[in-house]
PDB file of N, CA and C in Angstrom:
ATOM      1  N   UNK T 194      34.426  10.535 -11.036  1.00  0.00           N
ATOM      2  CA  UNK T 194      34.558  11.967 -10.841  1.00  0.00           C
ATOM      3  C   UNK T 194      33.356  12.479 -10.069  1.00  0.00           C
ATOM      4  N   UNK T 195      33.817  13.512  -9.302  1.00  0.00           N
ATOM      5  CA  UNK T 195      32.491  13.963  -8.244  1.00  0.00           C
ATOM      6  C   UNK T 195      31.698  15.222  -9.107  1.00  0.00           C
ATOM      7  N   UNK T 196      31.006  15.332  -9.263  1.00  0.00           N
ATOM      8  CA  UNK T 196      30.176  16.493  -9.879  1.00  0.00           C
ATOM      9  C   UNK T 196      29.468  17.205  -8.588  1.00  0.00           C
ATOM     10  N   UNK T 197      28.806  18.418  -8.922  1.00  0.00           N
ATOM     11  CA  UNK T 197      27.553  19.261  -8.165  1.00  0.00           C
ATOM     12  C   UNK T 197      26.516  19.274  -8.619  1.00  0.00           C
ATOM     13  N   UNK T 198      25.249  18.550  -7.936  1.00  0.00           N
ATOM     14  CA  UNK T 198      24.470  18.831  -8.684  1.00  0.00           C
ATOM     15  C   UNK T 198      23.488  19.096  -7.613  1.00  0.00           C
ATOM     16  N   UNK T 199      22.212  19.823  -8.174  1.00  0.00           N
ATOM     17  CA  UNK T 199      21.063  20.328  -7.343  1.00  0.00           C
ATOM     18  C   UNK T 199      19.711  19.087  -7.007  1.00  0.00           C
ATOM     19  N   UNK T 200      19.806  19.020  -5.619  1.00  0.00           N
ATOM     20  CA  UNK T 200      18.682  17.972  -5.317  1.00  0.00           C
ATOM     21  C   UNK T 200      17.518  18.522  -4.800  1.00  0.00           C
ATOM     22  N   UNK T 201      16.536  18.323  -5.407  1.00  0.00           N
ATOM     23  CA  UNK T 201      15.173  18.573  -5.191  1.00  0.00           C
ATOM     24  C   UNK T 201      14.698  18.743  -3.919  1.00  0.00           C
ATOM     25  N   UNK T 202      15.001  17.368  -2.987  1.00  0.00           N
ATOM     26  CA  UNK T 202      14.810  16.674  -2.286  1.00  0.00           C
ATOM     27  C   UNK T 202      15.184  17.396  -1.013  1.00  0.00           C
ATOM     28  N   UNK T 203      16.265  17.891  -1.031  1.00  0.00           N
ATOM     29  CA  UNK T 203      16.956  18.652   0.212  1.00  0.00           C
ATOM     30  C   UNK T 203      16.997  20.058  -0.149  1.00  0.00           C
ATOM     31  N   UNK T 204      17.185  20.497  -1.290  1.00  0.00           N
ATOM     32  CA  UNK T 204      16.522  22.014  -1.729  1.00  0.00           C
ATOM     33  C   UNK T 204      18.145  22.784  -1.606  1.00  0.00           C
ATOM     34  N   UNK T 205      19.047  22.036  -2.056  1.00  0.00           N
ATOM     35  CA  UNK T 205      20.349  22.469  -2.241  1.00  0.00           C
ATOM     36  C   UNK T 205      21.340  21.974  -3.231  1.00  0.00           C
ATOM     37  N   UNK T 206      22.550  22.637  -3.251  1.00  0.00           N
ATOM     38  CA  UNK T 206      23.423  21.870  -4.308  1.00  0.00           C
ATOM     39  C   UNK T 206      24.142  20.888  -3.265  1.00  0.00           C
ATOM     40  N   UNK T 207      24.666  19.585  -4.372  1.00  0.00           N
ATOM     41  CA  UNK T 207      25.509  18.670  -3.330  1.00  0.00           C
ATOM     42  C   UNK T 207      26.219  18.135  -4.056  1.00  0.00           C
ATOM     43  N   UNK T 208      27.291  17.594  -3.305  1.00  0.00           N
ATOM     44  CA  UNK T 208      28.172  16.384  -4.152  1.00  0.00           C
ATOM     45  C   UNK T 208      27.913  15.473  -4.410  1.00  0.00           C
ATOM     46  N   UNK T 209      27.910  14.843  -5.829  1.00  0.00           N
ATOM     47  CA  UNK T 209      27.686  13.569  -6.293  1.00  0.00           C
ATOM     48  C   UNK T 209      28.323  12.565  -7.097  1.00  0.00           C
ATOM     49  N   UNK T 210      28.494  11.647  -6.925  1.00  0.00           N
ATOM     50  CA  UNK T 210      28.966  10.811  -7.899  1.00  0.00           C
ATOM     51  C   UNK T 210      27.868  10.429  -8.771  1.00  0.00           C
ATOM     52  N   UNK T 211      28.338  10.463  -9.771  1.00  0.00           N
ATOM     53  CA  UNK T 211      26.884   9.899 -11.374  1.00  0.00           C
ATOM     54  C   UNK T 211      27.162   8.657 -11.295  1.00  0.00           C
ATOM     55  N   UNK T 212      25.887   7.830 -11.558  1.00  0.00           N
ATOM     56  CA  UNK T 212      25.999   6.039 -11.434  1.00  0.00           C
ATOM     57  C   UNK T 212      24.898   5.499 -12.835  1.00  0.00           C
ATOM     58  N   UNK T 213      24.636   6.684 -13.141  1.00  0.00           N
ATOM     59  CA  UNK T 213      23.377   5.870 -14.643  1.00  0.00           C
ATOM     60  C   UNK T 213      23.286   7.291 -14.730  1.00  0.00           C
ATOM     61  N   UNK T 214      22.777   7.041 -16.262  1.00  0.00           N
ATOM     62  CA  UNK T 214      22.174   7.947 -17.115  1.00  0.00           C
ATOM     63  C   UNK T 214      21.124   7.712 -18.409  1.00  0.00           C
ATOM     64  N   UNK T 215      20.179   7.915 -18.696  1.00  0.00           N
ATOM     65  CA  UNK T 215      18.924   7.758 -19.290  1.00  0.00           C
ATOM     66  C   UNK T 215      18.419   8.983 -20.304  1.00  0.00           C
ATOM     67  N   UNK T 216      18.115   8.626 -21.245  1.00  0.00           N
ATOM     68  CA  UNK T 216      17.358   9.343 -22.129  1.00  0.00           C
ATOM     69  C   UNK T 216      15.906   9.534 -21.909  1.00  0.00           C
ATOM     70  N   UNK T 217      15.275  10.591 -21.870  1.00  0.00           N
ATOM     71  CA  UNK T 217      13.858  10.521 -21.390  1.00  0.00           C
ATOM     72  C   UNK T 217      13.391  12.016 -22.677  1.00  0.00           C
ATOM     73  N   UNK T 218      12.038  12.271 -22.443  1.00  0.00           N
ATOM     74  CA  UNK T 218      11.519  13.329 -23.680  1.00  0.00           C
ATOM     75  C   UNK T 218      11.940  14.542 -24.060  1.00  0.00           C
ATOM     76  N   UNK T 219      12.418  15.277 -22.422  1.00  0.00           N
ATOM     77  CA  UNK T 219      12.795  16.470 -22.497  1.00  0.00           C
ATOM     78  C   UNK T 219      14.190  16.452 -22.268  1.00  0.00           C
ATOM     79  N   UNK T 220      15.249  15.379 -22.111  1.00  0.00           N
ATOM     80  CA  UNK T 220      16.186  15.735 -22.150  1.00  0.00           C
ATOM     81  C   UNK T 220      16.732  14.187 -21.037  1.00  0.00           C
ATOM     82  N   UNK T 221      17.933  14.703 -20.282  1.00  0.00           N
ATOM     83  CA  UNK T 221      18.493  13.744 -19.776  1.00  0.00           C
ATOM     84  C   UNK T 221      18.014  13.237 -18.167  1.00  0.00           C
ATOM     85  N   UNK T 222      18.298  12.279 -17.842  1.00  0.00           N
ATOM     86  CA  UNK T 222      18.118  11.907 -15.926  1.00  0.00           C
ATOM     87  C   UNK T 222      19.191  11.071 -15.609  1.00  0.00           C
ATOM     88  N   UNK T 223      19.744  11.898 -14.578  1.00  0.00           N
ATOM     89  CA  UNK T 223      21.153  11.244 -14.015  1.00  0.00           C
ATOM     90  C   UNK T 223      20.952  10.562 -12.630  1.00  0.00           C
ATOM     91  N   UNK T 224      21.524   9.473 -12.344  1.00  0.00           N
ATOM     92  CA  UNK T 224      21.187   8.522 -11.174  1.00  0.00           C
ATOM     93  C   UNK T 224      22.323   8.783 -10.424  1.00  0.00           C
ATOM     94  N   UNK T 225      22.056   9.195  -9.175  1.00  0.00           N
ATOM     95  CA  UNK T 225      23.279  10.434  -8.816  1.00  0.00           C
ATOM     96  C   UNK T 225      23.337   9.046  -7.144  1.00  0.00           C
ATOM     97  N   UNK T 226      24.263   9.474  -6.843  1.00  0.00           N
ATOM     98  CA  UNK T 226      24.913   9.260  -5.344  1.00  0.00           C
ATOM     99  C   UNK T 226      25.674  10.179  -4.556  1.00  0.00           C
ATOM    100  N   UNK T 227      24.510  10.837  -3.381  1.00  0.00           N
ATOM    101  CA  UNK T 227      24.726  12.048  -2.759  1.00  0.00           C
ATOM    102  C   UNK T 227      26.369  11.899  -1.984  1.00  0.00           C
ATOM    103  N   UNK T 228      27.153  12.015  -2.162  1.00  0.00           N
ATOM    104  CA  UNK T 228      28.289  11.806  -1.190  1.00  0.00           C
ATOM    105  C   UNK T 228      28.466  12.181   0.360  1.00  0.00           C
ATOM    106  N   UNK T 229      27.937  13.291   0.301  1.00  0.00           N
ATOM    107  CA  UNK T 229      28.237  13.803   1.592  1.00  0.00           C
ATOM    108  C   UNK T 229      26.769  13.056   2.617  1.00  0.00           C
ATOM    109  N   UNK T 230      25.390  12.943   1.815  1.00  0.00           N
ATOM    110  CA  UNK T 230      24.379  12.742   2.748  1.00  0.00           C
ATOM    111  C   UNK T 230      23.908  11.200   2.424  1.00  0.00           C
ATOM    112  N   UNK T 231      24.793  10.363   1.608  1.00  0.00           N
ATOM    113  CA  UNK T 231      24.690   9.122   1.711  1.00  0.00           C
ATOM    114  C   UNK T 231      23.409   8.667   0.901  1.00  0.00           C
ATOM    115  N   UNK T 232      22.712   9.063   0.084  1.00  0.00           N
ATOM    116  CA  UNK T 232      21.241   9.089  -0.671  1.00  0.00           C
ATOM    117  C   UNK T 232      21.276   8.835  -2.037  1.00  0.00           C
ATOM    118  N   UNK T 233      20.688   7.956  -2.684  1.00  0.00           N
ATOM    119  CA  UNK T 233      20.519   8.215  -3.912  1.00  0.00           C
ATOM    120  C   UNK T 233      19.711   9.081  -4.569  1.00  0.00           C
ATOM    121  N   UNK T 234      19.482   9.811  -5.224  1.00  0.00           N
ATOM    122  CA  UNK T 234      18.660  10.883  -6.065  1.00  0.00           C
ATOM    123  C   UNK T 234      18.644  10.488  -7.778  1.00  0.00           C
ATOM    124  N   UNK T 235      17.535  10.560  -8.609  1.00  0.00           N
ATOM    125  CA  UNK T 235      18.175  11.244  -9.765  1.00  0.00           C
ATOM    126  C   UNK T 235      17.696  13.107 -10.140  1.00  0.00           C
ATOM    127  N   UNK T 236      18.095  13.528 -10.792  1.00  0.00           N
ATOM    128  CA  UNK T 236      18.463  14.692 -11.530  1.00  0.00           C
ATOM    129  C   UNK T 236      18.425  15.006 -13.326  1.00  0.00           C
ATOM    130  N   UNK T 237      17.761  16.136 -13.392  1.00  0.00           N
ATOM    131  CA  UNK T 237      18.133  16.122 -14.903  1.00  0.00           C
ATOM    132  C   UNK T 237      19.676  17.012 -15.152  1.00  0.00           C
ATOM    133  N   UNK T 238      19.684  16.906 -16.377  1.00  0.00           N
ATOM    134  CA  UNK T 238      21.099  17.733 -16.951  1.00  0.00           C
ATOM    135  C   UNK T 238      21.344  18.913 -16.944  1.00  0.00           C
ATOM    136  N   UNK T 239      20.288  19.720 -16.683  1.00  0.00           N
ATOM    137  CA  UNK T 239      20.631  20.547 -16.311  1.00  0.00           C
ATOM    138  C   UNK T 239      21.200  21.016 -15.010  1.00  0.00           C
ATOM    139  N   UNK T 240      20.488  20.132 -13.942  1.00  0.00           N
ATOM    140  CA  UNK T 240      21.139  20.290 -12.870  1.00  0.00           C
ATOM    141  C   UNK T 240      22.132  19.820 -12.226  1.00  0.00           C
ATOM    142  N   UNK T 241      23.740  19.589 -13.011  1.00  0.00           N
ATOM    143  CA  UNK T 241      24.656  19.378 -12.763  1.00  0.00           C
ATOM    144  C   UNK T 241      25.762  20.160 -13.365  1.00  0.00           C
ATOM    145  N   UNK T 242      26.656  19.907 -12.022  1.00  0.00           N
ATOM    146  CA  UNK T 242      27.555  21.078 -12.405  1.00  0.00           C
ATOM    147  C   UNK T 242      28.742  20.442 -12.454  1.00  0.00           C
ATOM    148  N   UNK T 243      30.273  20.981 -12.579  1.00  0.00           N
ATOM    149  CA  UNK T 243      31.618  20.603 -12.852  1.00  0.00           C
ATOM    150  C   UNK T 243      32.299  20.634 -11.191  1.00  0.00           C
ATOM    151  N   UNK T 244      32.673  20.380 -10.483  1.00  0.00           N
ATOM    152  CA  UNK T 244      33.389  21.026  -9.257  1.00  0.00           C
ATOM    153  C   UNK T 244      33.903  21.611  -9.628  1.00  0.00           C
ATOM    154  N   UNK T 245      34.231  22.291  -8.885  1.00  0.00           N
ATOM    155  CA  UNK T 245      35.696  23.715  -8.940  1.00  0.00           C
ATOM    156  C   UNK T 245      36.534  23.202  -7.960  1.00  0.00           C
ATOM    157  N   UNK T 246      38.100  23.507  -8.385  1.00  0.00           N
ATOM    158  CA  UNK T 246      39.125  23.777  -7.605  1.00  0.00           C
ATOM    159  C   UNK T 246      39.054  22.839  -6.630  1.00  0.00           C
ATOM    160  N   UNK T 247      39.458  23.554  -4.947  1.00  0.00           N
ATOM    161  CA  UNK T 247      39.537  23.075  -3.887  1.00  0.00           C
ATOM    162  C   UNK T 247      38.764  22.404  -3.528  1.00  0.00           C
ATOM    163  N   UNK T 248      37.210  22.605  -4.083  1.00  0.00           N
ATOM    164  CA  UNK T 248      36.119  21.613  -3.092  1.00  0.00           C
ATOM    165  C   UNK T 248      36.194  20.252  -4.128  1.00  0.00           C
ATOM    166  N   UNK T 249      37.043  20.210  -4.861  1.00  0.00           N
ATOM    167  CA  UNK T 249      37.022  18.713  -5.840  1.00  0.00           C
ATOM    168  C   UNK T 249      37.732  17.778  -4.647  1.00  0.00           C
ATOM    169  N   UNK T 250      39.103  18.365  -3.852  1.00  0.00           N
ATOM    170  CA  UNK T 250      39.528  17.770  -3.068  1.00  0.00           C
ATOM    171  C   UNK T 250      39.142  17.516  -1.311  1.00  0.00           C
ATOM    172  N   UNK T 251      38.327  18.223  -0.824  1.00  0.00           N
ATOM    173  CA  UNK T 251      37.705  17.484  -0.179  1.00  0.00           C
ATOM    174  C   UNK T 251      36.469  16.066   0.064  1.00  0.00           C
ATOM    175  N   UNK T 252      37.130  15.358   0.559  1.00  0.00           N
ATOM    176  CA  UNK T 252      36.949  13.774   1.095  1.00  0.00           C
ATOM    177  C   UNK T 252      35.690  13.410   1.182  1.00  0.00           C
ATOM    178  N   UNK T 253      35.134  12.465   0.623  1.00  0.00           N
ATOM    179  CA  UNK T 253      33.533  13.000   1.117  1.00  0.00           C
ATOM    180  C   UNK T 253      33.043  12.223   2.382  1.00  0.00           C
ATOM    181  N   UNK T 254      31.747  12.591   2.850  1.00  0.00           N
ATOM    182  CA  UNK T 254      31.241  12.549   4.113  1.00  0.00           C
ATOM    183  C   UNK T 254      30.715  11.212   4.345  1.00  0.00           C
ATOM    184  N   UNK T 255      30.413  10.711   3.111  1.00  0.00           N
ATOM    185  CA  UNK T 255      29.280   8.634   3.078  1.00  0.00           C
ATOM    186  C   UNK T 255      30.118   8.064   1.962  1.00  0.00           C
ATOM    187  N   UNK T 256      30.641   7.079   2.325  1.00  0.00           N
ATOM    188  CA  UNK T 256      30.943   5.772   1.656  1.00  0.00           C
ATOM    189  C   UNK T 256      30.485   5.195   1.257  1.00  0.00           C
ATOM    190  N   UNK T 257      30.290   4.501   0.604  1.00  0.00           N
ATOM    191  CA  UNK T 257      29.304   3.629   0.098  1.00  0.00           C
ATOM    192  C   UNK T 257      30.014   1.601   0.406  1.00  0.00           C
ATOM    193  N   UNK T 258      28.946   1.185   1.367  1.00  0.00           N
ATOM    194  CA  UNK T 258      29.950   0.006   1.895  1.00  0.00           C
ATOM    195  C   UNK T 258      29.026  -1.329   1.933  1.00  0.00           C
ATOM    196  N   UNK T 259      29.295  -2.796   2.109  1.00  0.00           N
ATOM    197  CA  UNK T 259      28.367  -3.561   2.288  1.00  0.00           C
ATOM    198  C   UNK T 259      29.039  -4.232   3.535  1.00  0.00           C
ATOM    199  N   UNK T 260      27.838  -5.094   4.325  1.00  0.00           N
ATOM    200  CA  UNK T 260      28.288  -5.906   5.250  1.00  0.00           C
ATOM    201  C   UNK T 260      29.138  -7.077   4.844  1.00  0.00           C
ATOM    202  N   UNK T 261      30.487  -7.479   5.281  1.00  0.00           N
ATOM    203  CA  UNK T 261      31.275  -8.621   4.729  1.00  0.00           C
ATOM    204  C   UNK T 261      30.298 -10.138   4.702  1.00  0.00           C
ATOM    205  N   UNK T 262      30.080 -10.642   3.938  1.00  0.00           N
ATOM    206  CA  UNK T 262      29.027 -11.732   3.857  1.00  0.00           C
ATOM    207  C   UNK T 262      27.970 -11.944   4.759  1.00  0.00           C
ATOM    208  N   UNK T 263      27.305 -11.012   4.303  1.00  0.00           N
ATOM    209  CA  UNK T 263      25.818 -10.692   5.345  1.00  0.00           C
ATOM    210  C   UNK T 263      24.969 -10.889   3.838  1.00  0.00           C
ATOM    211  N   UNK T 264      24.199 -11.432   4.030  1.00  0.00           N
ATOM    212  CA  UNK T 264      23.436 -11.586   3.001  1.00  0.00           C
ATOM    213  C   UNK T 264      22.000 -11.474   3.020  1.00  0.00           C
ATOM    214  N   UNK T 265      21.206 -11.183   2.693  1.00  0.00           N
ATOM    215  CA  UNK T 265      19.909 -10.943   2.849  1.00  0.00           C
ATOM    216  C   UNK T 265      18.951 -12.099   3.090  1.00  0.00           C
ATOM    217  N   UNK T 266      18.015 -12.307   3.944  1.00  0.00           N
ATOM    218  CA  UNK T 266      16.953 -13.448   4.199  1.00  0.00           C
ATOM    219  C   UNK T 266      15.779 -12.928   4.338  1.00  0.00           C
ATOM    220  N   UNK T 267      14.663 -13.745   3.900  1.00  0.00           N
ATOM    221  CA  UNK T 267      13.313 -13.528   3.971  1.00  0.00           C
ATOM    222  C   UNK T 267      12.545 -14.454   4.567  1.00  0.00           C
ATOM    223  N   UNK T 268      11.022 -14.577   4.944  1.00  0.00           N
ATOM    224  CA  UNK T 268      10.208 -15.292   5.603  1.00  0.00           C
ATOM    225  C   UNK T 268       9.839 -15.792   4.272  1.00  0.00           C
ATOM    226  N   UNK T 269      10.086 -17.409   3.793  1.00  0.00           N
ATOM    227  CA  UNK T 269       9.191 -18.114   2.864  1.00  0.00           C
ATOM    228  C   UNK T 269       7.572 -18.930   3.841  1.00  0.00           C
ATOM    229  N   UNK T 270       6.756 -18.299   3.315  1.00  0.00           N
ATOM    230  CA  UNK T 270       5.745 -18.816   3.846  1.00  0.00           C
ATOM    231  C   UNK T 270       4.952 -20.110   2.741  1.00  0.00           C
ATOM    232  N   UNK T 271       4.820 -21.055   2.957  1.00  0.00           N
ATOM    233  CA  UNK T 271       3.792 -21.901   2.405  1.00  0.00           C
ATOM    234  C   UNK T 271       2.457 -22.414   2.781  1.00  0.00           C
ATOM    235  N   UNK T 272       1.279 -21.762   2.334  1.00  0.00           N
ATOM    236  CA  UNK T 272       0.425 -21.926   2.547  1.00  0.00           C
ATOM    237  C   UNK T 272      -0.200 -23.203   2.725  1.00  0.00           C
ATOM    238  N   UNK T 273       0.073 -23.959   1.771  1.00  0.00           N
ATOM    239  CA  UNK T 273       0.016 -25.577   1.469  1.00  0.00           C
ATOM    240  C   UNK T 273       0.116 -26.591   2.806  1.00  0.00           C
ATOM    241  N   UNK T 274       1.138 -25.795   2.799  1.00  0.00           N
ATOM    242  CA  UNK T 274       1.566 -27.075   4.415  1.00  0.00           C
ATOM    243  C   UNK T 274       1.907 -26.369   5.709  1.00  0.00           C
ATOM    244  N   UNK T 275       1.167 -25.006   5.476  1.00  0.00           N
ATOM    245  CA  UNK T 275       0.727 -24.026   6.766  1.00  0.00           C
ATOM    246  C   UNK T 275       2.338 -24.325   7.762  1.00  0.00           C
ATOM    247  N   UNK T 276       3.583 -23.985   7.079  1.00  0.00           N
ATOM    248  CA  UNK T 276       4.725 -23.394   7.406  1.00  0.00           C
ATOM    249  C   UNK T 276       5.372 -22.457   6.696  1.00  0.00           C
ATOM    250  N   UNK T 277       6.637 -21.841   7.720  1.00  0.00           N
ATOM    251  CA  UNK T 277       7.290 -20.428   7.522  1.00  0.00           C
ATOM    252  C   UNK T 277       8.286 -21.055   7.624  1.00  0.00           C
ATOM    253  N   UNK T 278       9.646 -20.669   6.683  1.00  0.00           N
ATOM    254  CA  UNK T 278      10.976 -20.693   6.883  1.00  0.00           C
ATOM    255  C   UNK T 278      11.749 -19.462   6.086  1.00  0.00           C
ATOM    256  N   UNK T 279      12.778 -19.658   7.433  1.00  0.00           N
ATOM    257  CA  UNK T 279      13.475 -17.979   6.820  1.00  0.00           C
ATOM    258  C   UNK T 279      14.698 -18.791   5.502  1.00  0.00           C
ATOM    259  N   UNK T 280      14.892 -18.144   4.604  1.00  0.00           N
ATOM    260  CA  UNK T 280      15.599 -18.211   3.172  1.00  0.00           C
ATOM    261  C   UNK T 280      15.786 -17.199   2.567  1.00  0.00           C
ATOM    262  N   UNK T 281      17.288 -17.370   2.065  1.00  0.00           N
ATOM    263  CA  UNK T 281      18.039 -16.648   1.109  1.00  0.00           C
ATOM    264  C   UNK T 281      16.774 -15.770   0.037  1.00  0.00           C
ATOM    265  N   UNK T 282      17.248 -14.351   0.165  1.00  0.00           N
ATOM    266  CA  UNK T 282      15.886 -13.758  -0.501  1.00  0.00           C
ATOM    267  C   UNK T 282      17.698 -13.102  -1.935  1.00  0.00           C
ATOM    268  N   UNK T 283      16.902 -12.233  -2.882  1.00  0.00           N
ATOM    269  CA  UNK T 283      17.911 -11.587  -3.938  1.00  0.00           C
ATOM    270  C   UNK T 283      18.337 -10.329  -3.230  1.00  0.00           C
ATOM    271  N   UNK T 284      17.018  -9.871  -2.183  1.00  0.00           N
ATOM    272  CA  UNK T 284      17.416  -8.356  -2.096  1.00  0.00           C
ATOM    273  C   UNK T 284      16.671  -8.050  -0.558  1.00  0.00           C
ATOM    274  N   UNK T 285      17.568  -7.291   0.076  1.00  0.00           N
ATOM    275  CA  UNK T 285      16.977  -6.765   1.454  1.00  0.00           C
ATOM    276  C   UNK T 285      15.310  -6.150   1.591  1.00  0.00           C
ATOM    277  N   UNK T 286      14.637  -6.803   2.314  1.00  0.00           N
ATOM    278  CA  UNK T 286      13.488  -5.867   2.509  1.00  0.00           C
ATOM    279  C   UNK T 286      13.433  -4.707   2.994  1.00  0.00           C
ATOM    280  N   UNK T 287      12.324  -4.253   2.809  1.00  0.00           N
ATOM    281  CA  UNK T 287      12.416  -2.773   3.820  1.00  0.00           C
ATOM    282  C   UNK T 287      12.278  -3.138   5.088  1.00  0.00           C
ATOM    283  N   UNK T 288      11.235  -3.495   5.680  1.00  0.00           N
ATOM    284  CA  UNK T 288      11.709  -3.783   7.043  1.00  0.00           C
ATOM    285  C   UNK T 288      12.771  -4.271   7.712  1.00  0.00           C
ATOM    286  N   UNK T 289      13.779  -4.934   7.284  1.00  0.00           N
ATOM    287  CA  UNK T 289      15.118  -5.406   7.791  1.00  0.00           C
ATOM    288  C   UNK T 289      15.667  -3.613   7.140  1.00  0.00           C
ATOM    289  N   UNK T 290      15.724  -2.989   5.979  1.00  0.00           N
ATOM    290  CA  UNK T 290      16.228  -1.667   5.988  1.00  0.00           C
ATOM    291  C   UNK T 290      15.905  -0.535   6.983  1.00  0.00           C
ATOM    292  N   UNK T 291      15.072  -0.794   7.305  1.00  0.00           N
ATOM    293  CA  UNK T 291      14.796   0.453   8.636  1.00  0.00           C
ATOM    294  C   UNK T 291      15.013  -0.121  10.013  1.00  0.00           C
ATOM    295  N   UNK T 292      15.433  -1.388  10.281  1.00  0.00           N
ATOM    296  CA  UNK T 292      15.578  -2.043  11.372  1.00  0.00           C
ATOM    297  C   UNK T 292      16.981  -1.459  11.262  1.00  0.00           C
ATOM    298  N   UNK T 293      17.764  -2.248  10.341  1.00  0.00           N
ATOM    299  CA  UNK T 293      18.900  -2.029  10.034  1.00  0.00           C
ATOM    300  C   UNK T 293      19.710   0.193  10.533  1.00  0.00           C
ATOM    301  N   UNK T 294      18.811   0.626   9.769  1.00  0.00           N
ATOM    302  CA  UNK T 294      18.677   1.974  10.068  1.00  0.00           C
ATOM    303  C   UNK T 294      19.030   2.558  11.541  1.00  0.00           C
ATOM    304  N   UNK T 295      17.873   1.944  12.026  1.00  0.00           N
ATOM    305  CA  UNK T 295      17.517   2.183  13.479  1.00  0.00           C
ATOM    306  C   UNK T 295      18.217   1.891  14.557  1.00  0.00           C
ATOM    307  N   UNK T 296      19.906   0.413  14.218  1.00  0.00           N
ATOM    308  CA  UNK T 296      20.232   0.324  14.729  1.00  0.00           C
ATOM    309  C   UNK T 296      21.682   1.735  14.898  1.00  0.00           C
ATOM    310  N   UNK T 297      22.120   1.359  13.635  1.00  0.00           N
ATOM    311  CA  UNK T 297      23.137   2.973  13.887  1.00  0.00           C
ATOM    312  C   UNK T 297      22.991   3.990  14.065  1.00  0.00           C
ATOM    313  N   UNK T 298      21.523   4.313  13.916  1.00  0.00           N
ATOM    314  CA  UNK T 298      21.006   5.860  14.521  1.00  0.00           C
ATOM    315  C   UNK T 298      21.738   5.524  16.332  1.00  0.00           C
TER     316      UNK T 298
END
């Protein structure tokens, strides 16, 4: 379900899908997925709202998608025997993420 909730970050309300939720001192934090601007955020509970009506049915603007078996690689360096080989890493770096970025801009 899409909710509204207010992001700090951009200084407006937006559409979100909720993906986690957490107990913290003063209350709740929701791990939100901006729909329309493609971002993750979290949020507390208070700052979410119900959609209304018509804007429940408009489509949203970011998908959320992965490359079909693209998998992430890293530079293993070994000091030992003063070589580099690229290998299967768990998770994308940032620099391949802003490369990546830079190309669909």
């Amino acid at each position: 379900q899409v909710y509204v909730v207010f992001s700090e970050e951009l200084k407006c309300w937006c559409r979100a899908l909720v993906e986690s939720v957490w107990c913290q001192t003063d209350g709740y934090q929701l791990g939100c997925f901006l729909v329309d601007y493609a971002k993750y955020c979290s949020v507390t509970s208070e700052n979410i709202r119900v959609l209304a009506g018509a804007f429940a049915k408009i489509p949203p603007r970011a998908k959320k998608c992965r490359l079909y078996c693209t998998k992430p690689l890293t530079l293993h360096i070994d000091y030992c025997e003063n070589t580099a080989k690229i290998g299967p890493a768990k998770r994308w770096d940032t620099a391949a993420i802003q490369h990546f970025r830079k190309l669909l801009e």
